[in-house]
Short mmCIF file of C-alpha atoms in Angstrom, two decimals:
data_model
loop_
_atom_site.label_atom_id
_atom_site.label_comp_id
_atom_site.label_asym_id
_atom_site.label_seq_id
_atom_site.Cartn_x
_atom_site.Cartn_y
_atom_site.Cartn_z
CA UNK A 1 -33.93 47.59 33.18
CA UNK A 2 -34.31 46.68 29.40
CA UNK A 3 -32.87 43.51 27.83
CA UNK A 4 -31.28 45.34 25.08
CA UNK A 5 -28.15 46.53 26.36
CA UNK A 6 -27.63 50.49 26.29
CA UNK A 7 -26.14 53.32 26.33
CA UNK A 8 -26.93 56.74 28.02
CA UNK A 9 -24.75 59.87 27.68
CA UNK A 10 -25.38 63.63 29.35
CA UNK A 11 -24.42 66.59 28.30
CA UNK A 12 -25.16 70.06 28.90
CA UNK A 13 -24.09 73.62 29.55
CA UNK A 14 -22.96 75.24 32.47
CA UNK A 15 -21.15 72.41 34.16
CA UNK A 16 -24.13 71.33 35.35
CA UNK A 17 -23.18 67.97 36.59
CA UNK A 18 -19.75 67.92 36.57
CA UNK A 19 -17.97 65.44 38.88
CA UNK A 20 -21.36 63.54 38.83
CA UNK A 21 -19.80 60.05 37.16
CA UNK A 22 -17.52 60.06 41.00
CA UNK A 23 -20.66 60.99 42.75
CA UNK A 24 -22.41 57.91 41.77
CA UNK A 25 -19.73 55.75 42.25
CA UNK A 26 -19.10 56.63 45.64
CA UNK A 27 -22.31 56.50 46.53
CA UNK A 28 -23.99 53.68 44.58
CA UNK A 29 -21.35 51.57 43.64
CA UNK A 30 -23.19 48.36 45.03
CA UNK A 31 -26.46 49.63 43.36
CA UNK A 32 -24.98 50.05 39.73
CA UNK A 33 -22.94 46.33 40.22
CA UNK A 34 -26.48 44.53 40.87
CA UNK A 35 -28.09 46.62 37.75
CA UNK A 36 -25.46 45.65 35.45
CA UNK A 37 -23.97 49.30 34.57
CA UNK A 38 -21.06 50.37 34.39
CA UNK A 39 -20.48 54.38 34.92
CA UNK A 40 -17.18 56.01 32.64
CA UNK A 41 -15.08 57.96 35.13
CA UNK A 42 -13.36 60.95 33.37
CA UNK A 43 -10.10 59.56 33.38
CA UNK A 44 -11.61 56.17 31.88
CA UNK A 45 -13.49 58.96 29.05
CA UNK A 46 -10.53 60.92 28.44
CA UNK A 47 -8.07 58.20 27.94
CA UNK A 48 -10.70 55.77 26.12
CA UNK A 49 -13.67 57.50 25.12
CA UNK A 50 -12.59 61.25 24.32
CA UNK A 51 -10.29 61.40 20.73
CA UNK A 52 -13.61 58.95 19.58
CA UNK A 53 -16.35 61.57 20.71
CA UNK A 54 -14.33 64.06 19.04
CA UNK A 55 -13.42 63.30 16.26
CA UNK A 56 -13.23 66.04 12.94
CA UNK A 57 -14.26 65.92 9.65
CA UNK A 58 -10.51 64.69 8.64
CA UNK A 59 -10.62 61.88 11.17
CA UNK A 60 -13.94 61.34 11.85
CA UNK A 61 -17.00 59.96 9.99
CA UNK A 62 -16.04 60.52 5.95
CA UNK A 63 -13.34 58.62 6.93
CA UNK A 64 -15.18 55.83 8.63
CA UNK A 65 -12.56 55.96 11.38
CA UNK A 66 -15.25 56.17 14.34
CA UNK A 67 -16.39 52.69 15.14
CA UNK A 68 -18.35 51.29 17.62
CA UNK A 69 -16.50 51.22 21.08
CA UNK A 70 -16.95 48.16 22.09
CA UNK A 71 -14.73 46.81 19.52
CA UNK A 72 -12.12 47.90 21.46
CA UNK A 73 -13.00 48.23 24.60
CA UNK A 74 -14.23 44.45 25.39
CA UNK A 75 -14.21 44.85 29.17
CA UNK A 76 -17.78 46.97 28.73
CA UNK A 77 -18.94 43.99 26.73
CA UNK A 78 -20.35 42.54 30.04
CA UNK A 79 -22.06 45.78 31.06
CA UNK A 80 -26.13 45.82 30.00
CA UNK A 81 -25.77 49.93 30.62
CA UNK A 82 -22.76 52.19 29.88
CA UNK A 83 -22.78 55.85 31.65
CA UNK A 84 -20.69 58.32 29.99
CA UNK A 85 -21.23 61.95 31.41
CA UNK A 86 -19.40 64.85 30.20
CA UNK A 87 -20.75 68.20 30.29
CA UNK A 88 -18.55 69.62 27.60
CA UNK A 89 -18.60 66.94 25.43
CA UNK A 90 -20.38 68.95 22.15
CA UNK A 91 -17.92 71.81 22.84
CA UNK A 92 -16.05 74.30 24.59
CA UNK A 93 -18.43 75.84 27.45
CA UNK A 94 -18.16 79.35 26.29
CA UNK A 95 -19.26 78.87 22.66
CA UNK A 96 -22.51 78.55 23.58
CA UNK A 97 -22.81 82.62 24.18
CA UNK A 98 -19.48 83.40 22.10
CA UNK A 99 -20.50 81.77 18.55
CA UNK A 100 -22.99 82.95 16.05
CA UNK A 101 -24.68 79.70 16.82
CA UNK A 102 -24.34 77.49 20.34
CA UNK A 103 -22.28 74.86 20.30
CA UNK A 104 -21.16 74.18 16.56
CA UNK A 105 -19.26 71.29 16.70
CA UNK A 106 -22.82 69.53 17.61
CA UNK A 107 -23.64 67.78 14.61
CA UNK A 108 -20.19 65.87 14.42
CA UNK A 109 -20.21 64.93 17.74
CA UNK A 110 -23.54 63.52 18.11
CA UNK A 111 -23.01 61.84 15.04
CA UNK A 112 -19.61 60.28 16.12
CA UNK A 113 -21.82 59.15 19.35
CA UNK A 114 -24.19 57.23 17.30
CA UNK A 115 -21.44 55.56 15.50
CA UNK A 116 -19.19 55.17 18.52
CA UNK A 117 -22.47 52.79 19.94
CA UNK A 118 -24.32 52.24 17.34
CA UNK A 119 -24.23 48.22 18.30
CA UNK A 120 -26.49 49.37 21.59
CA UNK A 121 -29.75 51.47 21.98
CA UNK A 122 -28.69 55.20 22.53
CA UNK A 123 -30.34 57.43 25.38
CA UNK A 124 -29.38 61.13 25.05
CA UNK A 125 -29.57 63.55 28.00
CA UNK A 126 -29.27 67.39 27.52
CA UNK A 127 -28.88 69.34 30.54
CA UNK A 128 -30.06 73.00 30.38
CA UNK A 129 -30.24 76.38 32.34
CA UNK A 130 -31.30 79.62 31.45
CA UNK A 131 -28.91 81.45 29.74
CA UNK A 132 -28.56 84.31 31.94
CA UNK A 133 -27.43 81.53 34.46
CA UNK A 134 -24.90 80.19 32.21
CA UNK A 135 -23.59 83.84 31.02
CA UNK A 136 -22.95 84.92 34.86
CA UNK A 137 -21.18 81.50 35.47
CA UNK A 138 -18.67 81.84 32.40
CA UNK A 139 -18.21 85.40 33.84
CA UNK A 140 -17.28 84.62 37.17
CA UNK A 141 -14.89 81.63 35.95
CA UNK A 142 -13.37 83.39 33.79
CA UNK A 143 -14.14 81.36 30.64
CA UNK A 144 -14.40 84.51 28.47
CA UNK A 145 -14.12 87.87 28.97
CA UNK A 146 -17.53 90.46 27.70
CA UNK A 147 -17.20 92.56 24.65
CA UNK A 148 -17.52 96.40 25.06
CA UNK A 149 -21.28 96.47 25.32
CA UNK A 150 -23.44 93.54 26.81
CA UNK A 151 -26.33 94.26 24.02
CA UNK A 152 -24.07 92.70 21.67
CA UNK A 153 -24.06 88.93 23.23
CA UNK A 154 -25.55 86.98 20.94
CA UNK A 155 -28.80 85.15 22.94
CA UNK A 156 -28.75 81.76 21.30
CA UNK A 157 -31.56 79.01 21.59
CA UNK A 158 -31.61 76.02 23.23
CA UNK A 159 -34.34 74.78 20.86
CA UNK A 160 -32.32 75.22 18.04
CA UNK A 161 -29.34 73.16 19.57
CA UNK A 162 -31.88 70.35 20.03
CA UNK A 163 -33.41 70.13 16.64
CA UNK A 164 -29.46 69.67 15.71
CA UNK A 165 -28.90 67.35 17.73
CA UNK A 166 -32.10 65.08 16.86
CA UNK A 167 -31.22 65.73 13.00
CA UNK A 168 -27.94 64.17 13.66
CA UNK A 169 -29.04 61.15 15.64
CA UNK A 170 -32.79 60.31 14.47
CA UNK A 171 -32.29 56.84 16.04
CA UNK A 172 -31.74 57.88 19.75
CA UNK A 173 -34.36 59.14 22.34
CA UNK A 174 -33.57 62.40 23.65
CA UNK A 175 -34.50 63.82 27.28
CA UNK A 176 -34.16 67.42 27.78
CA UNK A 177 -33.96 68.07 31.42
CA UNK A 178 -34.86 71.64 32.89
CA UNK A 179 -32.03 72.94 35.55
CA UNK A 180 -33.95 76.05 36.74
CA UNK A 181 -34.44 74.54 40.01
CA UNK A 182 -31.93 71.81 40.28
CA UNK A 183 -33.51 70.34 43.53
CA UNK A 184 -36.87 69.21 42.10
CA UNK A 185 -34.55 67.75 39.18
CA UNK A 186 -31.64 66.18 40.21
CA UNK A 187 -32.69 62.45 41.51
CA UNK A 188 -35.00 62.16 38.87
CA UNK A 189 -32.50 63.17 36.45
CA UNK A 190 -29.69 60.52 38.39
CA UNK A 191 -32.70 57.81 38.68
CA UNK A 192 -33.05 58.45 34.46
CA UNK A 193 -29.43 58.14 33.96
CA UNK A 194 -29.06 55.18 35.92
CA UNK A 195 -32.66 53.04 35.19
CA UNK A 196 -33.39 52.35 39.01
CA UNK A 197 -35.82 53.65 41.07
CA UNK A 198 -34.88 56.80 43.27
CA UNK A 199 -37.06 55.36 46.13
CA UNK A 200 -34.78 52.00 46.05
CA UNK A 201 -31.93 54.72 47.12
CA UNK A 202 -32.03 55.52 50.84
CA UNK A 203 -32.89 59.17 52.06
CA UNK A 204 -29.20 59.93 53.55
CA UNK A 205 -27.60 59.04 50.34
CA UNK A 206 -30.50 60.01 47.81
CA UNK A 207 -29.79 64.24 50.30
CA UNK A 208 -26.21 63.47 49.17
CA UNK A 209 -26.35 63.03 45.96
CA UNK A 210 -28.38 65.99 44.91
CA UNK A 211 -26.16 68.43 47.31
CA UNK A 212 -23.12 66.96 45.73
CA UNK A 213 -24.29 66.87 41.67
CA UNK A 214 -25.94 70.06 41.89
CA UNK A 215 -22.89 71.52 43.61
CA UNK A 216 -22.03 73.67 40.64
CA UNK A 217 -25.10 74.90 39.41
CA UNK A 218 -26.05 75.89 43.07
CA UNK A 219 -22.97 78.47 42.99
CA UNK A 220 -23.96 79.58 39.71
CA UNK A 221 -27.30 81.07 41.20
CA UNK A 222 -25.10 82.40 43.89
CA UNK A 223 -22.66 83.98 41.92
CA UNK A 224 -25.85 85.65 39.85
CA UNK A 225 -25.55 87.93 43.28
CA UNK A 226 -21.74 89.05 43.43
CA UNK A 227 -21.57 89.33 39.25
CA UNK A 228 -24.21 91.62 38.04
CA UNK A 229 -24.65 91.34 33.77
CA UNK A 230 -27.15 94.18 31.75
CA UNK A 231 -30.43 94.39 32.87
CA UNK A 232 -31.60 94.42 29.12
CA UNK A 233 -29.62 91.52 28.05
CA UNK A 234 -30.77 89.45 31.30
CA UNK A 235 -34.38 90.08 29.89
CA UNK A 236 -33.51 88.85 26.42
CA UNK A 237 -31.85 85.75 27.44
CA UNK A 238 -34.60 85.16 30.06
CA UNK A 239 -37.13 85.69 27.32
CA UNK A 240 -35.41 83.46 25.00
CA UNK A 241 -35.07 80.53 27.62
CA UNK A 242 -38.97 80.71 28.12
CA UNK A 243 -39.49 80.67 24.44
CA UNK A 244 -37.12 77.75 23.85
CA UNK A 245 -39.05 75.29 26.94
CA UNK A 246 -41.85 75.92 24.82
CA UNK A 247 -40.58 75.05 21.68
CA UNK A 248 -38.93 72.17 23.14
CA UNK A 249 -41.76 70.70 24.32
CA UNK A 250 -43.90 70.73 21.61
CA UNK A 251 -41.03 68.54 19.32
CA UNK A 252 -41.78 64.97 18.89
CA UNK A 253 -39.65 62.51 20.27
CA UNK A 254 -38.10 64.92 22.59
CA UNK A 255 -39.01 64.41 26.35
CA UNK A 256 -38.66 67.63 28.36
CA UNK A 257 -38.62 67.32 32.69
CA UNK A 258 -38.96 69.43 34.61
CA UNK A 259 -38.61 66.97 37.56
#
């Protein structure tokens, strides 16, 4: 682990990792106490962390109201690595395939990020599946609710959301992390997040924590059986996700894994 102390936040669509922050900690709670890092639970992020991250335009940045969080929050002060992980943190879920462009509260909320820690290095992790994935998952939740005709969804790009995102917050690295099969990605995406080596994680625990994080994608692909979407908009989004790993990995300073 670096000297510099830092701080690494996920994000993504499709709940990808929700309920991961509990997963670690009941799993590796020894492991993160020896590295120095200290994982946000969502209670601790909604009660401390959220109204920050969120912030608007009246509140927020022209304001100079979003300050670094360790001002107030000096019990992290002794932490070297702060874990925040909130899949919906740059916006409702369903905006990504219900707004003319996915997720458009971005900008201000990476921005209130780099402000929020701008006293420690900033690691940025964005969590993404193909869209058709995502589309069948809001379906089946119930998020939203499909227009008349499925050839009007709007097939947004992931590549777009992550020039935004670098545009807003030059200074951090970004990781872009491939979900299409979330087995070959999920300990190297926890070993990322947490700066230790997978191998340094025993094999029962290592087999629980990818069952457990993935848990949500995994019925995702399952529900992709039981809730059928248009054959010609499942091309287009599968089309555009294609396009957009390309496009992602060509951008400089933007790390895309596959695994």
């Amino acid at each position: 682990m670096p000297d510099q102390r830092t701080a690494t936040v996920h994000f993504g669509a499709n709940r990808i990792a929700t309920g991961l922050i509990e997963c670690i900690s009941n799993h590796l709670e020894k492991v993160l106490l020896s590295t120095s890092t200290k994982t946000i639970t969502r209670h601790e992020y909604v009660e401390h962390f959220r109204a920050t991250m969120v912030a608007s335009d009246k509140l927020g940045l022209l304001q100079g109201a979003v300050e670094p969080v360790l001002k107030h929050q000096k019990n992290l002060d002794a932490f070297k690595h702060i874990i925040i992980s909130e899949h919906a943190l740059l916006g409702p879920v369903s905006d990504m395939l219900t707004k003319k462009t996915m997720f458009p509260k971005a900008k201000r909320r990476v921005q209130n990020l780099d402000n929020a820690f701008s006293d420690r290095q900033l690691d940025l992790h964005l969590a993404i599946a193909p869209q058709a994935e995502c589309w069948t998952y809001l379906l089946a939740d119930d998020d939203i609710f499909p227009g008349p005709s499925d050839r009007a969804v709007p097939v947004h790009s992931w590549a777009d959301l992550v020039s935004r995102i670098t545009a807003a917050c030059p200074r951090a690295t970004l990781t872009v992390w491939n979900f299409e099969q979330p087995h070959q990605v999920m300990l190297p995406f926890l070993a990322a997040l947490l700066d230790i080596d997978v191998e340094l994680i025993d094999p029962q625990t290592r087999k629980a924590l990818s069952q457990e994080a993935c848990h949500h994608l995994k019925s995702a692909k399952l529900l992709s059986k039981i809730v059928q979407i248009d054959e010609e908009l499942q091309t287009r989004m599968d089309a555009q996700y294609e396009l957009d790993l390309i496009r992602i990995d060509a951008m400089s300073k933007v790390t895309l894994r596959n695994g």
